[in-house]
Amino acid sequence: PYRTIIDAQMPGTYMLDWGVVHFFGGGAVGLRVFDFTLLALAALAMLWIAWPTDRFAGFFAAALLALLHGRDGIPQTAQRDLIMAVLMLLALATAFHAVRRSQPGWMFLFGFCTATAASIKPTAAPVALLLILVAVVLRRRRRPVFWSMAWAILGLALPCLAVAIFLFKEQSIPGFIAALHGMWPYYAT
């Protein structure tokens, strides 16, 4: 990638595709199972977000997402946008859980899911700004902020490190940088 394949995909796309093929299989059935797994994870995240106050809202949102995604049909199976949406839902669910239950370790998953989504498309990166809101809420509740931020930063760093190792291993760092400054700004316009 980026050396011989000129592509507008971010490195996280390649790594996730590799993981899906090796875990679920490379055929249509494996891709379909992965798609249903994504929908199940989205449903769990929505229920997790809404759980303490309105379980029906979480269930309704999950059903609506599944119906809208299913309407798109088989050609839209496990698209990057769905993967990113599920990762961002999981990030929000774990951040809410960490704040609600005063369990800062959950912020690791917030950071991990956020950085993984941003490694697919950089438009997911602003979700990391939720860290500011988490710090404000923890300060107002007079709870320690350090461990929540430390776990979140560690979670953010791991996918970034994985991307760097992937690019280094594939000898694609110069090609990736060239794509960042050349083709992608042109493509974005």
JSON list of C-alpha atoms in Angstrom, two decimals:
[
{"chain": "A", "resi": 1, "resn": "PRO", "atom": "CA", "xyz": [0.00, 0.00, 0.00]},
{"chain": "A", "resi": 2, "resn": "TYR", "atom": "CA", "xyz": [1.03, 3.56, -0.88]},
{"chain": "A", "resi": 3, "resn": "ARG", "atom": "CA", "xyz": [4.19, 2.31, -2.61]},
{"chain": "A", "resi": 4, "resn": "THR", "atom": "CA", "xyz": [2.70, 0.31, -5.46]},
{"chain": "A", "resi": 5, "resn": "ILE", "atom": "CA", "xyz": [-1.03, 0.71, -4.74]},
{"chain": "A", "resi": 6, "resn": "ILE", "atom": "CA", "xyz": [-1.99, 4.37, -4.87]},
{"chain": "A", "resi": 7, "resn": "ASP", "atom": "CA", "xyz": [-5.04, 4.47, -2.66]},
{"chain": "A", "resi": 8, "resn": "ALA", "atom": "CA", "xyz": [-7.11, 6.91, -0.61]},
{"chain": "A", "resi": 9, "resn": "GLN", "atom": "CA", "xyz": [-7.60, 4.37, 2.19]},
{"chain": "A", "resi": 10, "resn": "MET", "atom": "CA", "xyz": [-6.09, 5.01, 5.61]},
{"chain": "A", "resi": 11, "resn": "PRO", "atom": "CA", "xyz": [-3.83, 2.26, 7.01]},
{"chain": "A", "resi": 12, "resn": "GLY", "atom": "CA", "xyz": [-6.42, 1.12, 9.55]},
{"chain": "A", "resi": 13, "resn": "THR", "atom": "CA", "xyz": [-8.57, -0.11, 6.68]},
{"chain": "A", "resi": 14, "resn": "TYR", "atom": "CA", "xyz": [-5.87, -2.54, 5.55]},
{"chain": "A", "resi": 15, "resn": "MET", "atom": "CA", "xyz": [-5.24, -3.80, 9.08]},
{"chain": "A", "resi": 16, "resn": "LEU", "atom": "CA", "xyz": [-8.94, -4.32, 9.82]},
{"chain": "A", "resi": 17, "resn": "ASP", "atom": "CA", "xyz": [-9.49, -6.11, 6.51]},
{"chain": "A", "resi": 18, "resn": "TRP", "atom": "CA", "xyz": [-6.57, -8.39, 7.34]},
{"chain": "A", "resi": 19, "resn": "GLY", "atom": "CA", "xyz": [-8.08, -9.11, 10.77]},
{"chain": "A", "resi": 20, "resn": "VAL", "atom": "CA", "xyz": [-11.54, -9.80, 9.34]},
{"chain": "A", "resi": 21, "resn": "VAL", "atom": "CA", "xyz": [-10.18, -12.20, 6.71]},
{"chain": "A", "resi": 22, "resn": "HIS", "atom": "CA", "xyz": [-8.10, -14.08, 9.26]},
{"chain": "A", "resi": 23, "resn": "PHE", "atom": "CA", "xyz": [-10.79, -14.21, 11.95]},
{"chain": "A", "resi": 24, "resn": "PHE", "atom": "CA", "xyz": [-14.06, -14.56, 10.00]},
{"chain": "A", "resi": 25, "resn": "GLY", "atom": "CA", "xyz": [-12.74, -15.98, 6.73]},
{"chain": "A", "resi": 26, "resn": "GLY", "atom": "CA", "xyz": [-12.25, -14.49, 3.31]},
{"chain": "A", "resi": 27, "resn": "GLY", "atom": "CA", "xyz": [-15.52, -15.52, 1.70]},
{"chain": "A", "resi": 28, "resn": "ALA", "atom": "CA", "xyz": [-18.95, -13.94, 1.51]},
{"chain": "A", "resi": 29, "resn": "VAL", "atom": "CA", "xyz": [-20.15, -15.86, 4.57]},
{"chain": "A", "resi": 30, "resn": "GLY", "atom": "CA", "xyz": [-17.31, -14.54, 6.70]},
{"chain": "A", "resi": 31, "resn": "LEU", "atom": "CA", "xyz": [-18.03, -10.99, 5.59]},
{"chain": "A", "resi": 32, "resn": "ARG", "atom": "CA", "xyz": [-21.72, -11.41, 6.36]},
{"chain": "A", "resi": 33, "resn": "VAL", "atom": "CA", "xyz": [-20.97, -12.81, 9.83]},
{"chain": "A", "resi": 34, "resn": "PHE", "atom": "CA", "xyz": [-18.66, -9.83, 10.43]},
{"chain": "A", "resi": 35, "resn": "ASP", "atom": "CA", "xyz": [-21.48, -7.50, 9.35]},
{"chain": "A", "resi": 36, "resn": "PHE", "atom": "CA", "xyz": [-23.91, -9.10, 11.80]},
{"chain": "A", "resi": 37, "resn": "THR", "atom": "CA", "xyz": [-21.25, -8.92, 14.51]},
{"chain": "A", "resi": 38, "resn": "LEU", "atom": "CA", "xyz": [-20.92, -5.19, 13.86]},
{"chain": "A", "resi": 39, "resn": "LEU", "atom": "CA", "xyz": [-24.69, -4.75, 14.15]},
{"chain": "A", "resi": 40, "resn": "ALA", "atom": "CA", "xyz": [-24.73, -6.73, 17.40]},
{"chain": "A", "resi": 41, "resn": "LEU", "atom": "CA", "xyz": [-21.90, -4.61, 18.82]},
{"chain": "A", "resi": 42, "resn": "ALA", "atom": "CA", "xyz": [-23.71, -1.43, 17.78]},
{"chain": "A", "resi": 43, "resn": "ALA", "atom": "CA", "xyz": [-26.86, -2.67, 19.50]},
{"chain": "A", "resi": 44, "resn": "LEU", "atom": "CA", "xyz": [-24.95, -3.50, 22.68]},
{"chain": "A", "resi": 45, "resn": "ALA", "atom": "CA", "xyz": [-23.28, -0.09, 22.66]},
{"chain": "A", "resi": 46, "resn": "MET", "atom": "CA", "xyz": [-26.60, 1.72, 22.18]},
{"chain": "A", "resi": 47, "resn": "LEU", "atom": "CA", "xyz": [-28.22, -0.27, 24.97]},
{"chain": "A", "resi": 48, "resn": "TRP", "atom": "CA", "xyz": [-25.19, 0.39, 27.18]},
{"chain": "A", "resi": 49, "resn": "ILE", "atom": "CA", "xyz": [-25.42, 4.14, 26.56]},
{"chain": "A", "resi": 50, "resn": "ALA", "atom": "CA", "xyz": [-29.16, 4.28, 27.27]},
{"chain": "A", "resi": 51, "resn": "TRP", "atom": "CA", "xyz": [-29.31, 1.59, 29.97]},
{"chain": "A", "resi": 52, "resn": "PRO", "atom": "CA", "xyz": [-29.67, 3.54, 33.20]},
{"chain": "A", "resi": 53, "resn": "THR", "atom": "CA", "xyz": [-32.49, 5.75, 32.00]},
{"chain": "A", "resi": 54, "resn": "ASP", "atom": "CA", "xyz": [-34.28, 4.46, 28.91]},
{"chain": "A", "resi": 55, "resn": "ARG", "atom": "CA", "xyz": [-33.68, 0.92, 27.69]},
{"chain": "A", "resi": 56, "resn": "PHE", "atom": "CA", "xyz": [-36.35, 1.26, 25.02]},
{"chain": "A", "resi": 57, "resn": "ALA", "atom": "CA", "xyz": [-34.49, 4.16, 23.41]},
{"chain": "A", "resi": 58, "resn": "GLY", "atom": "CA", "xyz": [-31.35, 2.04, 23.10]},
{"chain": "A", "resi": 59, "resn": "PHE", "atom": "CA", "xyz": [-33.27, -0.89, 21.67]},
{"chain": "A", "resi": 60, "resn": "PHE", "atom": "CA", "xyz": [-35.17, 1.35, 19.26]},
{"chain": "A", "resi": 61, "resn": "ALA", "atom": "CA", "xyz": [-31.96, 3.03, 18.04]},
{"chain": "A", "resi": 62, "resn": "ALA", "atom": "CA", "xyz": [-30.31, -0.36, 17.53]},
{"chain": "A", "resi": 63, "resn": "ALA", "atom": "CA", "xyz": [-33.29, -1.71, 15.61]},
{"chain": "A", "resi": 64, "resn": "LEU", "atom": "CA", "xyz": [-33.42, 1.40, 13.44]},
{"chain": "A", "resi": 65, "resn": "LEU", "atom": "CA", "xyz": [-29.71, 1.14, 12.63]},
{"chain": "A", "resi": 66, "resn": "ALA", "atom": "CA", "xyz": [-30.07, -2.55, 11.72]},
{"chain": "A", "resi": 67, "resn": "LEU", "atom": "CA", "xyz": [-33.07, -1.86, 9.50]},
{"chain": "A", "resi": 68, "resn": "LEU", "atom": "CA", "xyz": [-31.42, 1.06, 7.72]},
{"chain": "A", "resi": 69, "resn": "HIS", "atom": "CA", "xyz": [-28.21, -0.88, 7.21]},
{"chain": "A", "resi": 70, "resn": "GLY", "atom": "CA", "xyz": [-30.09, -3.96, 6.02]},
{"chain": "A", "resi": 71, "resn": "ARG", "atom": "CA", "xyz": [-32.01, -1.85, 3.52]},
{"chain": "A", "resi": 72, "resn": "ASP", "atom": "CA", "xyz": [-28.72, -1.05, 1.75]},
{"chain": "A", "resi": 73, "resn": "GLY", "atom": "CA", "xyz": [-28.30, -4.72, 0.91]},
{"chain": "A", "resi": 74, "resn": "ILE", "atom": "CA", "xyz": [-25.37, -7.07, 0.48]},
{"chain": "A", "resi": 75, "resn": "PRO", "atom": "CA", "xyz": [-23.15, -4.64, -1.53]},
{"chain": "A", "resi": 76, "resn": "GLN", "atom": "CA", "xyz": [-22.91, -2.43, 1.58]},
{"chain": "A", "resi": 77, "resn": "THR", "atom": "CA", "xyz": [-21.83, -5.25, 3.90]},
{"chain": "A", "resi": 78, "resn": "ALA", "atom": "CA", "xyz": [-19.24, -4.18, 6.50]},
{"chain": "A", "resi": 79, "resn": "GLN", "atom": "CA", "xyz": [-18.48, -0.82, 4.92]},
{"chain": "A", "resi": 80, "resn": "ARG", "atom": "CA", "xyz": [-15.85, 1.43, 6.50]},
{"chain": "A", "resi": 81, "resn": "ASP", "atom": "CA", "xyz": [-18.49, 3.90, 7.66]},
{"chain": "A", "resi": 82, "resn": "LEU", "atom": "CA", "xyz": [-20.37, 1.18, 9.55]},
{"chain": "A", "resi": 83, "resn": "ILE", "atom": "CA", "xyz": [-17.16, -0.02, 11.19]},
{"chain": "A", "resi": 84, "resn": "MET", "atom": "CA", "xyz": [-16.34, 3.55, 12.21]},
{"chain": "A", "resi": 85, "resn": "ALA", "atom": "CA", "xyz": [-19.86, 4.13, 13.54]},
{"chain": "A", "resi": 86, "resn": "VAL", "atom": "CA", "xyz": [-19.69, 1.00, 15.67]},
{"chain": "A", "resi": 87, "resn": "LEU", "atom": "CA", "xyz": [-16.25, 1.93, 16.99]},
{"chain": "A", "resi": 88, "resn": "MET", "atom": "CA", "xyz": [-17.45, 5.43, 17.89]},
{"chain": "A", "resi": 89, "resn": "LEU", "atom": "CA", "xyz": [-20.56, 4.04, 19.60]},
{"chain": "A", "resi": 90, "resn": "LEU", "atom": "CA", "xyz": [-18.35, 1.69, 21.63]},
{"chain": "A", "resi": 91, "resn": "ALA", "atom": "CA", "xyz": [-16.04, 4.60, 22.47]},
{"chain": "A", "resi": 92, "resn": "LEU", "atom": "CA", "xyz": [-18.93, 6.68, 23.76]},
{"chain": "A", "resi": 93, "resn": "ALA", "atom": "CA", "xyz": [-20.43, 3.77, 25.69]},
{"chain": "A", "resi": 94, "resn": "THR", "atom": "CA", "xyz": [-17.15, 3.02, 27.46]},
{"chain": "A", "resi": 95, "resn": "ALA", "atom": "CA", "xyz": [-16.55, 6.71, 28.24]},
{"chain": "A", "resi": 96, "resn": "PHE", "atom": "CA", "xyz": [-20.03, 7.06, 29.73]},
{"chain": "A", "resi": 97, "resn": "HIS", "atom": "CA", "xyz": [-19.53, 3.88, 31.73]},
{"chain": "A", "resi": 98, "resn": "ALA", "atom": "CA", "xyz": [-16.17, 5.07, 33.04]},
{"chain": "A", "resi": 99, "resn": "VAL", "atom": "CA", "xyz": [-17.66, 8.34, 34.25]},
{"chain": "A", "resi": 100, "resn": "ARG", "atom": "CA", "xyz": [-20.90, 6.88, 35.61]},
{"chain": "A", "resi": 101, "resn": "ARG", "atom": "CA", "xyz": [-19.21, 4.11, 37.57]},
{"chain": "A", "resi": 102, "resn": "SER", "atom": "CA", "xyz": [-15.95, 5.90, 38.43]},
{"chain": "A", "resi": 103, "resn": "GLN", "atom": "CA", "xyz": [-13.94, 3.17, 36.69]},
{"chain": "A", "resi": 104, "resn": "PRO", "atom": "CA", "xyz": [-11.15, 4.93, 34.78]},
{"chain": "A", "resi": 105, "resn": "GLY", "atom": "CA", "xyz": [-9.87, 1.70, 33.20]},
{"chain": "A", "resi": 106, "resn": "TRP", "atom": "CA", "xyz": [-12.77, 1.79, 30.73]},
{"chain": "A", "resi": 107, "resn": "MET", "atom": "CA", "xyz": [-11.25, 4.93, 29.21]},
{"chain": "A", "resi": 108, "resn": "PHE", "atom": "CA", "xyz": [-8.62, 2.66, 27.61]},
{"chain": "A", "resi": 109, "resn": "LEU", "atom": "CA", "xyz": [-11.33, 1.21, 25.36]},
{"chain": "A", "resi": 110, "resn": "PHE", "atom": "CA", "xyz": [-12.58, 4.72, 24.62]},
{"chain": "A", "resi": 111, "resn": "GLY", "atom": "CA", "xyz": [-9.13, 5.70, 23.38]},
{"chain": "A", "resi": 112, "resn": "PHE", "atom": "CA", "xyz": [-8.57, 2.44, 21.53]},
{"chain": "A", "resi": 113, "resn": "CYS", "atom": "CA", "xyz": [-11.90, 2.56, 19.67]},
{"chain": "A", "resi": 114, "resn": "THR", "atom": "CA", "xyz": [-11.49, 6.26, 18.85]},
{"chain": "A", "resi": 115, "resn": "ALA", "atom": "CA", "xyz": [-7.97, 5.87, 17.45]},
{"chain": "A", "resi": 116, "resn": "THR", "atom": "CA", "xyz": [-8.94, 2.74, 15.53]},
{"chain": "A", "resi": 117, "resn": "ALA", "atom": "CA", "xyz": [-11.87, 4.59, 13.93]},
{"chain": "A", "resi": 118, "resn": "ALA", "atom": "CA", "xyz": [-9.57, 7.51, 13.08]},
{"chain": "A", "resi": 119, "resn": "SER", "atom": "CA", "xyz": [-7.11, 5.10, 11.48]},
{"chain": "A", "resi": 120, "resn": "ILE", "atom": "CA", "xyz": [-9.89, 4.15, 9.06]},
{"chain": "A", "resi": 121, "resn": "LYS", "atom": "CA", "xyz": [-10.99, 7.71, 8.28]},
{"chain": "A", "resi": 122, "resn": "PRO", "atom": "CA", "xyz": [-9.62, 10.80, 10.01]},
{"chain": "A", "resi": 123, "resn": "THR", "atom": "CA", "xyz": [-13.12, 12.26, 10.31]},
{"chain": "A", "resi": 124, "resn": "ALA", "atom": "CA", "xyz": [-13.54, 10.14, 13.46]},
{"chain": "A", "resi": 125, "resn": "ALA", "atom": "CA", "xyz": [-10.66, 11.90, 15.24]},
{"chain": "A", "resi": 126, "resn": "PRO", "atom": "CA", "xyz": [-12.80, 14.71, 16.79]},
{"chain": "A", "resi": 127, "resn": "VAL", "atom": "CA", "xyz": [-14.44, 12.10, 19.04]},
{"chain": "A", "resi": 128, "resn": "ALA", "atom": "CA", "xyz": [-11.20, 12.27, 21.03]},
{"chain": "A", "resi": 129, "resn": "LEU", "atom": "CA", "xyz": [-12.26, 15.77, 22.11]},
{"chain": "A", "resi": 130, "resn": "LEU", "atom": "CA", "xyz": [-14.73, 14.03, 24.40]},
{"chain": "A", "resi": 131, "resn": "LEU", "atom": "CA", "xyz": [-11.72, 13.68, 26.73]},
{"chain": "A", "resi": 132, "resn": "ILE", "atom": "CA", "xyz": [-12.11, 17.38, 27.56]},
{"chain": "A", "resi": 133, "resn": "LEU", "atom": "CA", "xyz": [-15.73, 16.83, 28.57]},
{"chain": "A", "resi": 134, "resn": "VAL", "atom": "CA", "xyz": [-14.80, 13.79, 30.63]},
{"chain": "A", "resi": 135, "resn": "ALA", "atom": "CA", "xyz": [-12.17, 15.85, 32.47]},
{"chain": "A", "resi": 136, "resn": "VAL", "atom": "CA", "xyz": [-14.70, 18.65, 33.13]},
{"chain": "A", "resi": 137, "resn": "VAL", "atom": "CA", "xyz": [-17.32, 16.21, 34.45]},
{"chain": "A", "resi": 138, "resn": "LEU", "atom": "CA", "xyz": [-14.80, 14.44, 36.67]},
{"chain": "A", "resi": 139, "resn": "ARG", "atom": "CA", "xyz": [-13.56, 17.77, 38.05]},
{"chain": "A", "resi": 140, "resn": "ARG", "atom": "CA", "xyz": [-17.12, 18.87, 38.83]},
{"chain": "A", "resi": 141, "resn": "ARG", "atom": "CA", "xyz": [-17.76, 15.61, 40.64]},
{"chain": "A", "resi": 142, "resn": "ARG", "atom": "CA", "xyz": [-14.47, 16.03, 42.51]},
{"chain": "A", "resi": 143, "resn": "ARG", "atom": "CA", "xyz": [-13.04, 12.78, 41.16]},
{"chain": "A", "resi": 144, "resn": "PRO", "atom": "CA", "xyz": [-9.46, 12.20, 40.03]},
{"chain": "A", "resi": 145, "resn": "VAL", "atom": "CA", "xyz": [-8.85, 12.98, 36.38]},
{"chain": "A", "resi": 146, "resn": "PHE", "atom": "CA", "xyz": [-5.32, 11.63, 35.94]},
{"chain": "A", "resi": 147, "resn": "TRP", "atom": "CA", "xyz": [-6.07, 7.91, 35.61]},
{"chain": "A", "resi": 148, "resn": "SER", "atom": "CA", "xyz": [-8.95, 8.42, 33.21]},
{"chain": "A", "resi": 149, "resn": "MET", "atom": "CA", "xyz": [-6.75, 10.53, 30.96]},
{"chain": "A", "resi": 150, "resn": "ALA", "atom": "CA", "xyz": [-3.78, 8.17, 31.28]},
{"chain": "A", "resi": 151, "resn": "TRP", "atom": "CA", "xyz": [-5.88, 5.15, 30.27]},
{"chain": "A", "resi": 152, "resn": "ALA", "atom": "CA", "xyz": [-7.45, 7.08, 27.38]},
{"chain": "A", "resi": 153, "resn": "ILE", "atom": "CA", "xyz": [-4.07, 8.26, 26.08]},
{"chain": "A", "resi": 154, "resn": "LEU", "atom": "CA", "xyz": [-2.70, 4.72, 26.27]},
{"chain": "A", "resi": 155, "resn": "GLY", "atom": "CA", "xyz": [-5.73, 3.51, 24.31]},
{"chain": "A", "resi": 156, "resn": "LEU", "atom": "CA", "xyz": [-5.22, 6.27, 21.73]},
{"chain": "A", "resi": 157, "resn": "ALA", "atom": "CA", "xyz": [-1.53, 5.43, 21.38]},
{"chain": "A", "resi": 158, "resn": "LEU", "atom": "CA", "xyz": [-1.84, 1.70, 20.64]},
{"chain": "A", "resi": 159, "resn": "PRO", "atom": "CA", "xyz": [-3.64, 1.93, 17.26]},
{"chain": "A", "resi": 160, "resn": "CYS", "atom": "CA", "xyz": [-1.31, 4.78, 16.27]},
{"chain": "A", "resi": 161, "resn": "LEU", "atom": "CA", "xyz": [1.66, 2.57, 17.10]},
{"chain": "A", "resi": 162, "resn": "ALA", "atom": "CA", "xyz": [0.12, -0.32, 15.16]},
{"chain": "A", "resi": 163, "resn": "VAL", "atom": "CA", "xyz": [-0.31, 1.95, 12.11]},
{"chain": "A", "resi": 164, "resn": "ALA", "atom": "CA", "xyz": [3.30, 3.10, 12.37]},
{"chain": "A", "resi": 165, "resn": "ILE", "atom": "CA", "xyz": [4.57, -0.49, 12.64]},
{"chain": "A", "resi": 166, "resn": "PHE", "atom": "CA", "xyz": [2.39, -1.55, 9.71]},
{"chain": "A", "resi": 167, "resn": "LEU", "atom": "CA", "xyz": [3.67, 1.28, 7.51]},
{"chain": "A", "resi": 168, "resn": "PHE", "atom": "CA", "xyz": [7.28, 0.60, 8.55]},
{"chain": "A", "resi": 169, "resn": "LYS", "atom": "CA", "xyz": [6.96, -3.13, 7.90]},
{"chain": "A", "resi": 170, "resn": "GLU", "atom": "CA", "xyz": [5.46, -2.51, 4.46]},
{"chain": "A", "resi": 171, "resn": "GLN", "atom": "CA", "xyz": [8.12, 0.15, 3.72]},
{"chain": "A", "resi": 172, "resn": "SER", "atom": "CA", "xyz": [5.25, 2.51, 2.96]},
{"chain": "A", "resi": 173, "resn": "ILE", "atom": "CA", "xyz": [6.00, 5.52, 5.16]},
{"chain": "A", "resi": 174, "resn": "PRO", "atom": "CA", "xyz": [7.27, 7.78, 2.32]},
{"chain": "A", "resi": 175, "resn": "GLY", "atom": "CA", "xyz": [4.36, 6.75, 0.08]},
{"chain": "A", "resi": 176, "resn": "PHE", "atom": "CA", "xyz": [1.87, 7.37, 2.89]},
{"chain": "A", "resi": 177, "resn": "ILE", "atom": "CA", "xyz": [3.32, 10.83, 3.55]},
{"chain": "A", "resi": 178, "resn": "ALA", "atom": "CA", "xyz": [3.22, 11.61, -0.16]},
{"chain": "A", "resi": 179, "resn": "ALA", "atom": "CA", "xyz": [-0.43, 10.55, -0.29]},
{"chain": "A", "resi": 180, "resn": "LEU", "atom": "CA", "xyz": [-1.21, 12.71, 2.77]},
{"chain": "A", "resi": 181, "resn": "HIS", "atom": "CA", "xyz": [0.21, 15.81, 1.12]},
{"chain": "A", "resi": 182, "resn": "GLY", "atom": "CA", "xyz": [-0.58, 15.12, -2.52]},
{"chain": "A", "resi": 183, "resn": "MET", "atom": "CA", "xyz": [-3.44, 12.93, -3.55]},
{"chain": "A", "resi": 184, "resn": "TRP", "atom": "CA", "xyz": [-5.67, 13.10, -0.45]},
{"chain": "A", "resi": 185, "resn": "PRO", "atom": "CA", "xyz": [-6.09, 16.91, -0.35]},
{"chain": "A", "resi": 186, "resn": "TYR", "atom": "CA", "xyz": [-6.87, 16.80, -4.06]},
{"chain": "A", "resi": 187, "resn": "TYR", "atom": "CA", "xyz": [-9.27, 13.90, -3.53]},
{"chain": "A", "resi": 188, "resn": "ALA", "atom": "CA", "xyz": [-10.99, 15.71, -0.63]},
{"chain": "A", "resi": 189, "resn": "THR", "atom": "CA", "xyz": [-11.81, 18.70, -2.83]}
]
